[in-house]
CSV table of C-alpha atoms and ligand atoms in Angstrom, one decimal:
chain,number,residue,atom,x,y,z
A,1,UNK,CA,0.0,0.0,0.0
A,2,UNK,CA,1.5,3.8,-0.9
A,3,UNK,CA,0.2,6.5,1.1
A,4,UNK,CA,-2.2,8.5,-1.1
A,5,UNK,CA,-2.4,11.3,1.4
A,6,UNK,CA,0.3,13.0,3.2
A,7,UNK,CA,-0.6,14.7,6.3
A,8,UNK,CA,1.6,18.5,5.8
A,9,UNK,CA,4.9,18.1,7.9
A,10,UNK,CA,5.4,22.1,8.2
A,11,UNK,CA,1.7,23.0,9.1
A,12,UNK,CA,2.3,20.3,11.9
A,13,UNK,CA,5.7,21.8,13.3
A,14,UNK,CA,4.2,25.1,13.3
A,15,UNK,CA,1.3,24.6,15.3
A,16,UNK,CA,3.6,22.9,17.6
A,17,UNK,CA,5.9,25.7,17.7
A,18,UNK,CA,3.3,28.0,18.3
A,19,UNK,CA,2.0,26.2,21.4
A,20,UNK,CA,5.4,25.6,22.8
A,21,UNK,CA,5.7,29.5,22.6
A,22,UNK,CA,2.6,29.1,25.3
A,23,UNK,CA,4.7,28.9,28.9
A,24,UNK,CA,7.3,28.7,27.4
A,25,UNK,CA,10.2,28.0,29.9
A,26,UNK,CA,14.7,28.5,29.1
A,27,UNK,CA,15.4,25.4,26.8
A,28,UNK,CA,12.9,25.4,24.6
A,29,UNK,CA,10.0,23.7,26.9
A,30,UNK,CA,7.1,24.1,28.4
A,31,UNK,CA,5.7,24.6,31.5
A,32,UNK,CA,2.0,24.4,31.3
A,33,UNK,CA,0.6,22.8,34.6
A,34,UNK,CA,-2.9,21.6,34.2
A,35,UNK,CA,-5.2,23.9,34.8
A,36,UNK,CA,-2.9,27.2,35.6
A,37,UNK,CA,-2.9,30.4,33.8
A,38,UNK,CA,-0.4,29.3,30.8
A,39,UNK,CA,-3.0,26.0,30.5
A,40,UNK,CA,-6.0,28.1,29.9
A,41,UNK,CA,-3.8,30.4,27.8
A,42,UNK,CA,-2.7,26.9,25.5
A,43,UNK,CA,-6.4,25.2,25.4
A,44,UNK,CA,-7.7,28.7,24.0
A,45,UNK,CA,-5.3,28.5,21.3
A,46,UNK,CA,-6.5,24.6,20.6
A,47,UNK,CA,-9.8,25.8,20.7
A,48,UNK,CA,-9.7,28.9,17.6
A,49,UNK,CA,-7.5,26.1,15.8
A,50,UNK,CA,-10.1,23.7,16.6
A,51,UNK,CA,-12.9,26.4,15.0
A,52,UNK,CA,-11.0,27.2,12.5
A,53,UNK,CA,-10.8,23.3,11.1
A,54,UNK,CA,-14.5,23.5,11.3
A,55,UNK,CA,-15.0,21.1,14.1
A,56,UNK,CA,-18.0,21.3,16.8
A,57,UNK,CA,-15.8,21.3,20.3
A,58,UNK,CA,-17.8,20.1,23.4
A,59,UNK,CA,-16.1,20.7,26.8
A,60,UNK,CA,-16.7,18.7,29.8
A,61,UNK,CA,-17.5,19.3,33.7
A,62,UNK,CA,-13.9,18.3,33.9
A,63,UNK,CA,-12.4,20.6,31.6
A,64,UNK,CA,-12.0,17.5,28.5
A,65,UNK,CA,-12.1,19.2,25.2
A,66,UNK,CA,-13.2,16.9,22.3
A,67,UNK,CA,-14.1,18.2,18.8
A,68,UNK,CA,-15.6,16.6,15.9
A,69,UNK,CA,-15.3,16.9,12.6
A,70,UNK,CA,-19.0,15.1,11.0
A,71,UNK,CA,-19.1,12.0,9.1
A,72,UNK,CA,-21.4,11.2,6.8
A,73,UNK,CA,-23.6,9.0,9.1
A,74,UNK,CA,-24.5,10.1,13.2
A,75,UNK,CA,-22.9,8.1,15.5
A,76,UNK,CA,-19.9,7.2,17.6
A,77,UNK,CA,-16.8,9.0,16.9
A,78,UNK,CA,-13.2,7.6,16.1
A,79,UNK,CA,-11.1,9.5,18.5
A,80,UNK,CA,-7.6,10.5,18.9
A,81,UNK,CA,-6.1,12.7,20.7
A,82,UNK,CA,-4.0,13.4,24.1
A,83,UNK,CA,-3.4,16.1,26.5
A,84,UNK,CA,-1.7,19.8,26.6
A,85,UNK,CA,-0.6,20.5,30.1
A,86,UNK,CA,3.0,20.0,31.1
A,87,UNK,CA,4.8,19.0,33.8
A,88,UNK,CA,6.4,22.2,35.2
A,89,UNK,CA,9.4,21.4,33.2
A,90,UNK,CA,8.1,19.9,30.5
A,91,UNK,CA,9.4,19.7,26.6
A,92,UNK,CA,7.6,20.8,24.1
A,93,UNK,CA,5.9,17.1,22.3
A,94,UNK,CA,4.6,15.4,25.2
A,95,UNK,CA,0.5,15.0,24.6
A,96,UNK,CA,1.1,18.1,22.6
A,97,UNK,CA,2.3,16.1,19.2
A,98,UNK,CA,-0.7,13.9,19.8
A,99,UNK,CA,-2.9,16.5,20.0
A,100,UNK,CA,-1.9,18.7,17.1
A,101,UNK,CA,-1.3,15.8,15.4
A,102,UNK,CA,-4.8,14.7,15.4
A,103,UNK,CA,-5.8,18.4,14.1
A,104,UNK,CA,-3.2,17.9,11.3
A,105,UNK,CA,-4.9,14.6,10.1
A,106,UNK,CA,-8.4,16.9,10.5
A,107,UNK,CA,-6.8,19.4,8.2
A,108,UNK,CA,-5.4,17.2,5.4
A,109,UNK,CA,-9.4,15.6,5.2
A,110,UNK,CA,-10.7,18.9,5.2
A,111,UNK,CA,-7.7,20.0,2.1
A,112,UNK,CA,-8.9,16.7,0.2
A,113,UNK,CA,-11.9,17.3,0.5
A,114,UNK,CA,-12.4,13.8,2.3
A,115,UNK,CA,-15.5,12.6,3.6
A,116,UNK,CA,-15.5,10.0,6.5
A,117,UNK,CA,-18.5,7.8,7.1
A,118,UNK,CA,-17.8,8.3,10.8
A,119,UNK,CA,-17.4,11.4,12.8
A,120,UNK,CA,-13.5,12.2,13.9
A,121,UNK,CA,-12.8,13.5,16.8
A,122,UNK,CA,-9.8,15.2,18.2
A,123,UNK,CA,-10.1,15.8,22.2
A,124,UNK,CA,-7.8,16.6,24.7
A,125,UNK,CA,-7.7,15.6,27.8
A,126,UNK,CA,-7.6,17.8,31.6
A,127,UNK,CA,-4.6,17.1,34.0
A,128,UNK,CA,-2.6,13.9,31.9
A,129,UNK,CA,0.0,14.8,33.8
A,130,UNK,CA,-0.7,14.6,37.4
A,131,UNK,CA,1.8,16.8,38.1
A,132,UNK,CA,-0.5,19.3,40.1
A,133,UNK,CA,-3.2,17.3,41.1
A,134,UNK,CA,-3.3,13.1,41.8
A,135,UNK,CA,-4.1,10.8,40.1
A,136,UNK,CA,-2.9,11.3,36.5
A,137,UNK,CA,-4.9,10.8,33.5
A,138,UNK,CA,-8.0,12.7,35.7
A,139,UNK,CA,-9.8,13.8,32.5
A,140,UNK,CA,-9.8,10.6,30.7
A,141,UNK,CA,-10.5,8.7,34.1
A,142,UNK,CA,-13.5,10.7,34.6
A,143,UNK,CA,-14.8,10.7,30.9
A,144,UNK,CA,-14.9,6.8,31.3
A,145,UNK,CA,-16.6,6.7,34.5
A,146,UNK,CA,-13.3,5.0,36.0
A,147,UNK,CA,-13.4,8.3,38.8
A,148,UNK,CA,-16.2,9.8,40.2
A,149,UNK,CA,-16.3,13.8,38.7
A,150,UNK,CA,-17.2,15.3,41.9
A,151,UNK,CA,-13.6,13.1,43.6
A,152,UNK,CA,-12.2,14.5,40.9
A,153,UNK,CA,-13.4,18.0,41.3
A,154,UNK,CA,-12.4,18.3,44.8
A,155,UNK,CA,-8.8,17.0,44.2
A,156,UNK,CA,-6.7,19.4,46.3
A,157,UNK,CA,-3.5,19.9,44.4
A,158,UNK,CA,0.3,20.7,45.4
A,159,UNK,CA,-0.2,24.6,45.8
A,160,UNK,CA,-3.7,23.5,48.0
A,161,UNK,CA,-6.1,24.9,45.5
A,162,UNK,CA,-9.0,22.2,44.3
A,163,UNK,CA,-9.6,20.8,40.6
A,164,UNK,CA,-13.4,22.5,40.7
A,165,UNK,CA,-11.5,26.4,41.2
A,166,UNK,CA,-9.2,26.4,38.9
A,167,UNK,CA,-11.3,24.9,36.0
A,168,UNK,CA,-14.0,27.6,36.7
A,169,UNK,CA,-11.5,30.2,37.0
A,170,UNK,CA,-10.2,29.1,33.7
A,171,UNK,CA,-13.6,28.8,32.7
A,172,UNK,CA,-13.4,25.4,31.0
A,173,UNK,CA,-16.2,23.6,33.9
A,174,UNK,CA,-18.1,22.5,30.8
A,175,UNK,CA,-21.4,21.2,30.2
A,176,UNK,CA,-20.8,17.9,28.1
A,177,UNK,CA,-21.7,15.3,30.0
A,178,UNK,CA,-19.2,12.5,32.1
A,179,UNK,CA,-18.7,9.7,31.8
A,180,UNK,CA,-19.0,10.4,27.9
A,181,UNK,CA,-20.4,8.7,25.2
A,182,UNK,CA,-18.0,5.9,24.5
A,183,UNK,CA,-15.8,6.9,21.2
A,184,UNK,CA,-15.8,4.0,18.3
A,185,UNK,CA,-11.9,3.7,18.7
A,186,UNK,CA,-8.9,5.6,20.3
A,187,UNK,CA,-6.0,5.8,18.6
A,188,UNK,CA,-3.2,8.0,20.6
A,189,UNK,CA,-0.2,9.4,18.5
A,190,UNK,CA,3.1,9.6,21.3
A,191,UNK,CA,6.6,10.4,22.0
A,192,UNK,CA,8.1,7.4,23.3
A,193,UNK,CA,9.9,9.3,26.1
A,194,UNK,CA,12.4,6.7,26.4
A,195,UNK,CA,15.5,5.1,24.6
A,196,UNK,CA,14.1,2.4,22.7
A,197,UNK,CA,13.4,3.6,19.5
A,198,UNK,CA,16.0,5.8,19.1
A,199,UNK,CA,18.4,3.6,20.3
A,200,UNK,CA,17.4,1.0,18.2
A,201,UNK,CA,16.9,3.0,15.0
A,202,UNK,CA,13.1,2.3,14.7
A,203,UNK,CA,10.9,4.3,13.3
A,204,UNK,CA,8.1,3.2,14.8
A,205,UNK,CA,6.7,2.1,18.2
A,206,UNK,CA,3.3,-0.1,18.1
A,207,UNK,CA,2.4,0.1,21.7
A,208,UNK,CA,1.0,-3.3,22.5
A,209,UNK,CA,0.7,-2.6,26.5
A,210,UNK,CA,1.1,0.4,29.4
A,211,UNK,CA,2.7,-0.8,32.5
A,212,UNK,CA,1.1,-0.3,36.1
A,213,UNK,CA,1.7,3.0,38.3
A,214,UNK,CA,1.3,2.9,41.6
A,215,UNK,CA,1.6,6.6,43.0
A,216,UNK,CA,2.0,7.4,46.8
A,217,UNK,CA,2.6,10.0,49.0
A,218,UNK,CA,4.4,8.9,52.4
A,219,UNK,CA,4.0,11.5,55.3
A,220,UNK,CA,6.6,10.7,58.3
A,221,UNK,CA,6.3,12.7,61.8
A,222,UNK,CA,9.2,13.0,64.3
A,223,UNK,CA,10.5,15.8,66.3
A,224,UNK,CA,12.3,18.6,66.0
A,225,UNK,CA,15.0,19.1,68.2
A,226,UNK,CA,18.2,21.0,68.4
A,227,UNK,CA,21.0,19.8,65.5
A,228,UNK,CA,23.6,20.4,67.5
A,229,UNK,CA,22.9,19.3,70.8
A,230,UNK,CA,20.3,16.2,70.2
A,231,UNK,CA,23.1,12.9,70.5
A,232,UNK,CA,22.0,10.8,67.4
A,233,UNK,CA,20.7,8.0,69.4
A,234,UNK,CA,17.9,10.1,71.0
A,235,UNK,CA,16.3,11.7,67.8
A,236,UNK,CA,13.4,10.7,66.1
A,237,UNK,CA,14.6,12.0,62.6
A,238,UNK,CA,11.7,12.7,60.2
A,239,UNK,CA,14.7,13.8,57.2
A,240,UNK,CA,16.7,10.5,58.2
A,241,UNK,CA,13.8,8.2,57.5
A,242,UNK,CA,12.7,10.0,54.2
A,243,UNK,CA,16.7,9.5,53.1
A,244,UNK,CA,16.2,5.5,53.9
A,245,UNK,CA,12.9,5.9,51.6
A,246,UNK,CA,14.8,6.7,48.9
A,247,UNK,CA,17.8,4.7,49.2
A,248,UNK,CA,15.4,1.7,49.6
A,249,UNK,CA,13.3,1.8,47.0
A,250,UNK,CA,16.1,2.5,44.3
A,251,UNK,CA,17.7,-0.7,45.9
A,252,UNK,CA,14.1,-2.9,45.6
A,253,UNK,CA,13.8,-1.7,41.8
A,254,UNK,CA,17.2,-3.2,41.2
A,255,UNK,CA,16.9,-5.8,42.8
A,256,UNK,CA,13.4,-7.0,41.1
A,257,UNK,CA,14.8,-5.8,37.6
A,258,UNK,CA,13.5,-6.6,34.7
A,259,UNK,CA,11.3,-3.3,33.8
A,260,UNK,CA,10.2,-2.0,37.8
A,261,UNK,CA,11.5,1.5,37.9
A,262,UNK,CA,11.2,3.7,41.2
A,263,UNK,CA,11.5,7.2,41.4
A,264,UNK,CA,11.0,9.8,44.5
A,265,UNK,CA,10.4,12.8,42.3
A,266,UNK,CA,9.2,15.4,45.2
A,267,UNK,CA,10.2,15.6,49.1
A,268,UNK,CA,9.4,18.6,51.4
A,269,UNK,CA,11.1,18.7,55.2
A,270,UNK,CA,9.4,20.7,58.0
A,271,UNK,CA,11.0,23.0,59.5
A,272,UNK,CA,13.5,22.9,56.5
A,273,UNK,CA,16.2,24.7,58.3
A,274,UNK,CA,20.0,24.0,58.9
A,275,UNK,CA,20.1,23.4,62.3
A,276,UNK,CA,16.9,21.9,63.2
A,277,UNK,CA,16.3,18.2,63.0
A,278,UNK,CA,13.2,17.8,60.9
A,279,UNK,CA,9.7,16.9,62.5
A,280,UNK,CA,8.4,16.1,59.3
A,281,UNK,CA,8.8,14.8,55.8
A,282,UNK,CA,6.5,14.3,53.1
A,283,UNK,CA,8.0,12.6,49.8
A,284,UNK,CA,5.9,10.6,47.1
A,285,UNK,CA,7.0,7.0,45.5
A,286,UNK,CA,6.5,6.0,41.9
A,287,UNK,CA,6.4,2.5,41.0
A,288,UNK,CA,6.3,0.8,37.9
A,289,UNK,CA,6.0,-2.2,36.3
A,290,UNK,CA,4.5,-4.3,33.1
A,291,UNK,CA,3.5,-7.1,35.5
A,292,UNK,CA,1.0,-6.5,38.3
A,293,UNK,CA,2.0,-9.0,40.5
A,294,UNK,CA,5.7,-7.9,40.7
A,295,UNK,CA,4.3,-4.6,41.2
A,296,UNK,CA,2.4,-5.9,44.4
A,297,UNK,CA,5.4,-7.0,45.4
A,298,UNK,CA,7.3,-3.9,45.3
A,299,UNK,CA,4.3,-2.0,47.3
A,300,UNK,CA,4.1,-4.9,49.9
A,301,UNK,CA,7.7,-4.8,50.4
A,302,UNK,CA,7.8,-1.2,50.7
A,303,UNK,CA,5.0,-1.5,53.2
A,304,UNK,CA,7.1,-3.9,55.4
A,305,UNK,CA,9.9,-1.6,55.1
A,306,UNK,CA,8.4,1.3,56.5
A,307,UNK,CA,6.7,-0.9,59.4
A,308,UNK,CA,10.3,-1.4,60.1
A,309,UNK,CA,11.3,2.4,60.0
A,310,UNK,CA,8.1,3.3,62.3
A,311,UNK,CA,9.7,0.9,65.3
A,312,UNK,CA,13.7,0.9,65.2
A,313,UNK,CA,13.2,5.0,64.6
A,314,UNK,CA,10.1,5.7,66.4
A,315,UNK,CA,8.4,8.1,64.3
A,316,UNK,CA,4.8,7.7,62.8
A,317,UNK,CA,4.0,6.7,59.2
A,318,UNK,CA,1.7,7.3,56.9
A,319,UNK,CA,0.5,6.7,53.2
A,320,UNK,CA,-1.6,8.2,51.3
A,321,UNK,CA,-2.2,6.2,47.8
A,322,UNK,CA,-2.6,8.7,45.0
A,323,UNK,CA,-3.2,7.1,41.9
A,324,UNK,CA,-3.0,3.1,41.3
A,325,UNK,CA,-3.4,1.7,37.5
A,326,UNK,CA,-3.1,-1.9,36.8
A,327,UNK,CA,-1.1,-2.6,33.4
A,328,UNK,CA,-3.1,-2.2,30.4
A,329,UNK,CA,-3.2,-4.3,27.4
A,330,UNK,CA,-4.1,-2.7,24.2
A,331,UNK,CA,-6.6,-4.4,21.3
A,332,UNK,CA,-4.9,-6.7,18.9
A,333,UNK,CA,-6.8,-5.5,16.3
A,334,UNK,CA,-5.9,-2.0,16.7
A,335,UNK,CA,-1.8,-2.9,17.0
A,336,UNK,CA,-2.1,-5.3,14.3
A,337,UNK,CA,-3.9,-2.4,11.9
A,338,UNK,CA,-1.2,0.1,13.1
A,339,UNK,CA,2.2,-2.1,12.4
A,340,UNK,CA,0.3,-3.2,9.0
A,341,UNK,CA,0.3,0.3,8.2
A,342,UNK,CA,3.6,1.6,9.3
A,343,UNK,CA,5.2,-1.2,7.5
A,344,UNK,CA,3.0,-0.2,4.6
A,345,UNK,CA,4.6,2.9,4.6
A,346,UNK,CA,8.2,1.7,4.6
A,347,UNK,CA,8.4,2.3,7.8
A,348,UNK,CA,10.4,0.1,10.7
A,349,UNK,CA,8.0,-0.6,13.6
A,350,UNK,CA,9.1,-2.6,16.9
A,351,UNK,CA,5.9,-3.8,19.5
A,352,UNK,CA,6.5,-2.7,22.5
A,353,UNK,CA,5.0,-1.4,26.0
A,354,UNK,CA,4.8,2.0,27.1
A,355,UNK,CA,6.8,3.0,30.2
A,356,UNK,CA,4.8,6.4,30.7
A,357,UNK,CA,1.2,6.8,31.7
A,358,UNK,CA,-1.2,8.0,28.5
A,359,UNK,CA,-4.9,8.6,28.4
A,360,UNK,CA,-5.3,5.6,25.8
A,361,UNK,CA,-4.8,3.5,28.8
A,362,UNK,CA,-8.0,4.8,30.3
A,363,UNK,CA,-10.1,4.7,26.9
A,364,UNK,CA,-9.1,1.4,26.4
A,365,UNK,CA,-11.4,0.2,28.8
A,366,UNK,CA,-14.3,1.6,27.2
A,367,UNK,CA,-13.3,1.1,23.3
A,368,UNK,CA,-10.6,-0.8,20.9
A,369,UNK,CA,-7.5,1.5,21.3
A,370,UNK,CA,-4.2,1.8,20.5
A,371,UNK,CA,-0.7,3.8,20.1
A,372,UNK,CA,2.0,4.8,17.8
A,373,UNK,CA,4.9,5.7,19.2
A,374,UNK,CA,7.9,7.6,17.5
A,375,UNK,CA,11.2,8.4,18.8
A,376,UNK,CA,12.4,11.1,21.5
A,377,UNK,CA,16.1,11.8,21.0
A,378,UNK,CA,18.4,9.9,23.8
A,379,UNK,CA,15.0,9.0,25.7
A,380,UNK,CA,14.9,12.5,27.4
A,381,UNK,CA,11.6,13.2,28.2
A,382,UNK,CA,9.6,15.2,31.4
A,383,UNK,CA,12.7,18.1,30.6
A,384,UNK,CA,13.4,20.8,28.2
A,385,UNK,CA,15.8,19.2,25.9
A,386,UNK,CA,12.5,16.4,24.7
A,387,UNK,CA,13.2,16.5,21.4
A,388,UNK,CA,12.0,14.4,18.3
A,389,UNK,CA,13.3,14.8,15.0
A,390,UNK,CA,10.4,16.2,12.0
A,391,UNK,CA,11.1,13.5,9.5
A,392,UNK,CA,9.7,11.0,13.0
A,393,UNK,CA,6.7,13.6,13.7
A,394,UNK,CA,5.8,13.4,10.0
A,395,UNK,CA,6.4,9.7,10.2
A,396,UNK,CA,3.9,9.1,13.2
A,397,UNK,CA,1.3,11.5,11.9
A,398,UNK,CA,0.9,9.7,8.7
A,399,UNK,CA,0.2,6.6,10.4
A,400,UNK,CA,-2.0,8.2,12.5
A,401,UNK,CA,-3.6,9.5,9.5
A,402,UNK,CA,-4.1,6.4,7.6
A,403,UNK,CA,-5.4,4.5,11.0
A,404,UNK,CA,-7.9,6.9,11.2
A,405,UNK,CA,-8.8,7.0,7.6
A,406,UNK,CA,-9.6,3.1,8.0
A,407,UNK,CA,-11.2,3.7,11.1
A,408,UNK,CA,-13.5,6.4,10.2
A,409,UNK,CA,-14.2,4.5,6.8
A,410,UNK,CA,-12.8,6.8,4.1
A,411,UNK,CA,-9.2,5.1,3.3
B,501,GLV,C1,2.7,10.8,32.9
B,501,GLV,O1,3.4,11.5,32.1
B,501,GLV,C2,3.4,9.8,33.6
B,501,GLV,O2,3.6,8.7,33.1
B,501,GLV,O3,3.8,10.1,34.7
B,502,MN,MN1,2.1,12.5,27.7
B,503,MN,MN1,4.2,13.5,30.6
């Protein structure tokens, strides 16, 4: 099969120029926390693009902005699609490619005058990145009835502001109703955000699975006391014990191997001062892993472990869970029709599970989905230097454009 329509590699790089100039931080990324200022200030930018394509946008009570291009019969849509807020050091592709990506595709029908027998839509979905407010994925969780809206909307995020303020004061509470109606197929156009592809000179990525997350927040009270005059057997060292976190559970991810990964990404300390030993720590734990049961295992160990901590250094424990997503195995239809594709295209394609977190993992519980992945330079990703190369981006979007051609029935 040759590609008879070419999605337009330029048009695509500008709009994600554009958008990266949106928050933009030193480096060339993005900081566009879900739901701030600079978030409102990127989704209204979506939105005239959106208009200008001609598509019908809806918006949800949880901020989701889908819109849909008609198809020659009513009915369910074939989706794609991904989110726009950034971690607050984010690079400029994550969500974003798949995104504009999707309004690309939108564009090249419109151009060619293409018909679809189904509707398309291109959505994006609120707060993919958890970074502000736990769990991730919130918007796609909620628009398949996985979370409740109004747990959603009185999520109290880092800065101790709720979900349900900021989205009116960005004035995207929406009307649409959740959980939506359940698309026809999700098809989710990526960044890998890790070495594979690159590394292995694919052009590629057919994600075939996404692995579990398990998010926590660990809370640990001691007592302050004097730094310099407390002897170190008498302390009850709330810093100390969040120190033995994190050497522990970079120790239990190697010792598990295969693909568990363990990060401590943020840590506070109360009082936070030189000379006081800290009363209080708060840090959070990131676990990952393909297989669920090894991932239970890495959250029961860690449970033991800090049953340990409480007694030999007498301070209290205690967990919050924050978000908790068993791996998800995408539709072996929907891989098989994107690797026939790609290889269609003359394109090299490896099958392979996603380390990151996407909103296809949620949709794939209501419809068949899928994703293409292409490849971020080195693997950087969640930092300023993500960077994929245009002839990739152009790669993936054609894909993405032909799998939704079949999808929607016009290819
Ligand atoms: C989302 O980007 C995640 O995987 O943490
Ligand atoms: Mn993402
Ligand atoms: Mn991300």
């Amino acid at each position: 099969m040759r590609k008879t329509l070419e999605i337009n590699g330029e048009r695509l790089q500008r709009r994600i120029a554009r958008l990266a100039e949106i928050g933009a931080i030193e480096g060339g990324g993005c900081a566009r926390l879900a739901l701030s200022d600079a978030d409102k200030a990127g989704r209204d930018l979506v939105c005239e693009w959106m208009r200008e394509l001609g598509l019908e946008i809806s918006i949800d009570a949880i901020g989701n902005v889908v819109g849909t291009r008609a198809g020659r019969q009513p009915g369910l849509a074939v989706m794609t699609g991904s989110h726009i807020d950034t971690v607050r050091t984010g690079g400029r592709y994550d969500g974003n490619l798949g995104v504009l990506a999707g309004l690309e595709v939108v564009a090249t029908l419109n151009d060619a005058r293409i018909e679809t027998e189904y509707p398309l839509a291109v959505a994006f979905f609120t707060n993919e990145e958890g970074a502000r407010f736990a769990p991730d994925m919130m918007g796609s969780l909620v628009f398949t009835g996985v979370l409740g809206l109004d747990d959603a909307l009185r999520t109290v995020g880092i800065d101790g502001s709720t979900v349900n303020e900021n989205l009116v004061r960005i004035g995207y509470a929406g009307d649409a109703p959740t959980p939506a109606v359940t698309p026809r197929a999700f098809v989710e156009l990526h960044v890998e955000q890790g070495p594979v592809l690159d590394y292995g000179g694919i052009e590629i990525g057919v994600v075939e699975s996404v692995q579990g997350i398990s998010w926590a927040e660990i809370e640990i009270h001691g007592i302050s006391n004097h730094a310099g005059t407390t002897p170190m057997a008498l302390r009850r060292d709330a810093g100390w014990v969040a120190g033995a976190i994190i050497h522990f559970v970079r120790e239990l991810a190697n010792e598990i191997g295969g693909n568990q990964v363990s990060t401590v990404g943020r840590i506070e300390f109360f009082p936070n001062l030189i000379n006081v030993v800290p009363n209080r720590a708060t840090l959070t734990v990131d676990l990952r892993n393909t297989d669920e049961t090894l991932l239970r295992g890495a959250e029961s160990r860690l449970d033991t472990f800090l049953e340990t901590l409480r007694v030999a250094e007498k301070v209290q424990i205690t967990t919050r869970r924050l978000a908790r997503f068993e791996p998800v195995i995408f539709a072996p239809e929907m891989t098989g029709r994107i690797e026939r594709i790609a290889q269609a295209q003359g394109l090299s394609t490896r099958r392979m599970p996603s380390g990151a977190g996407h909103d296809a993992q949620m949709l794939a519980a209501v419809c068949p989905t899928a994703m293409i992945f292409i490849p971020s330079v080195d693997g950087i990703s969640h930092n300023v230097l993500e960077y994929s190369h245009p002839q990739h981006i152009e790669a993936g979007a054609n894909v993405l454009l032909s799998v939704l051609c079949e999808l929607t029935g016009s290819a």
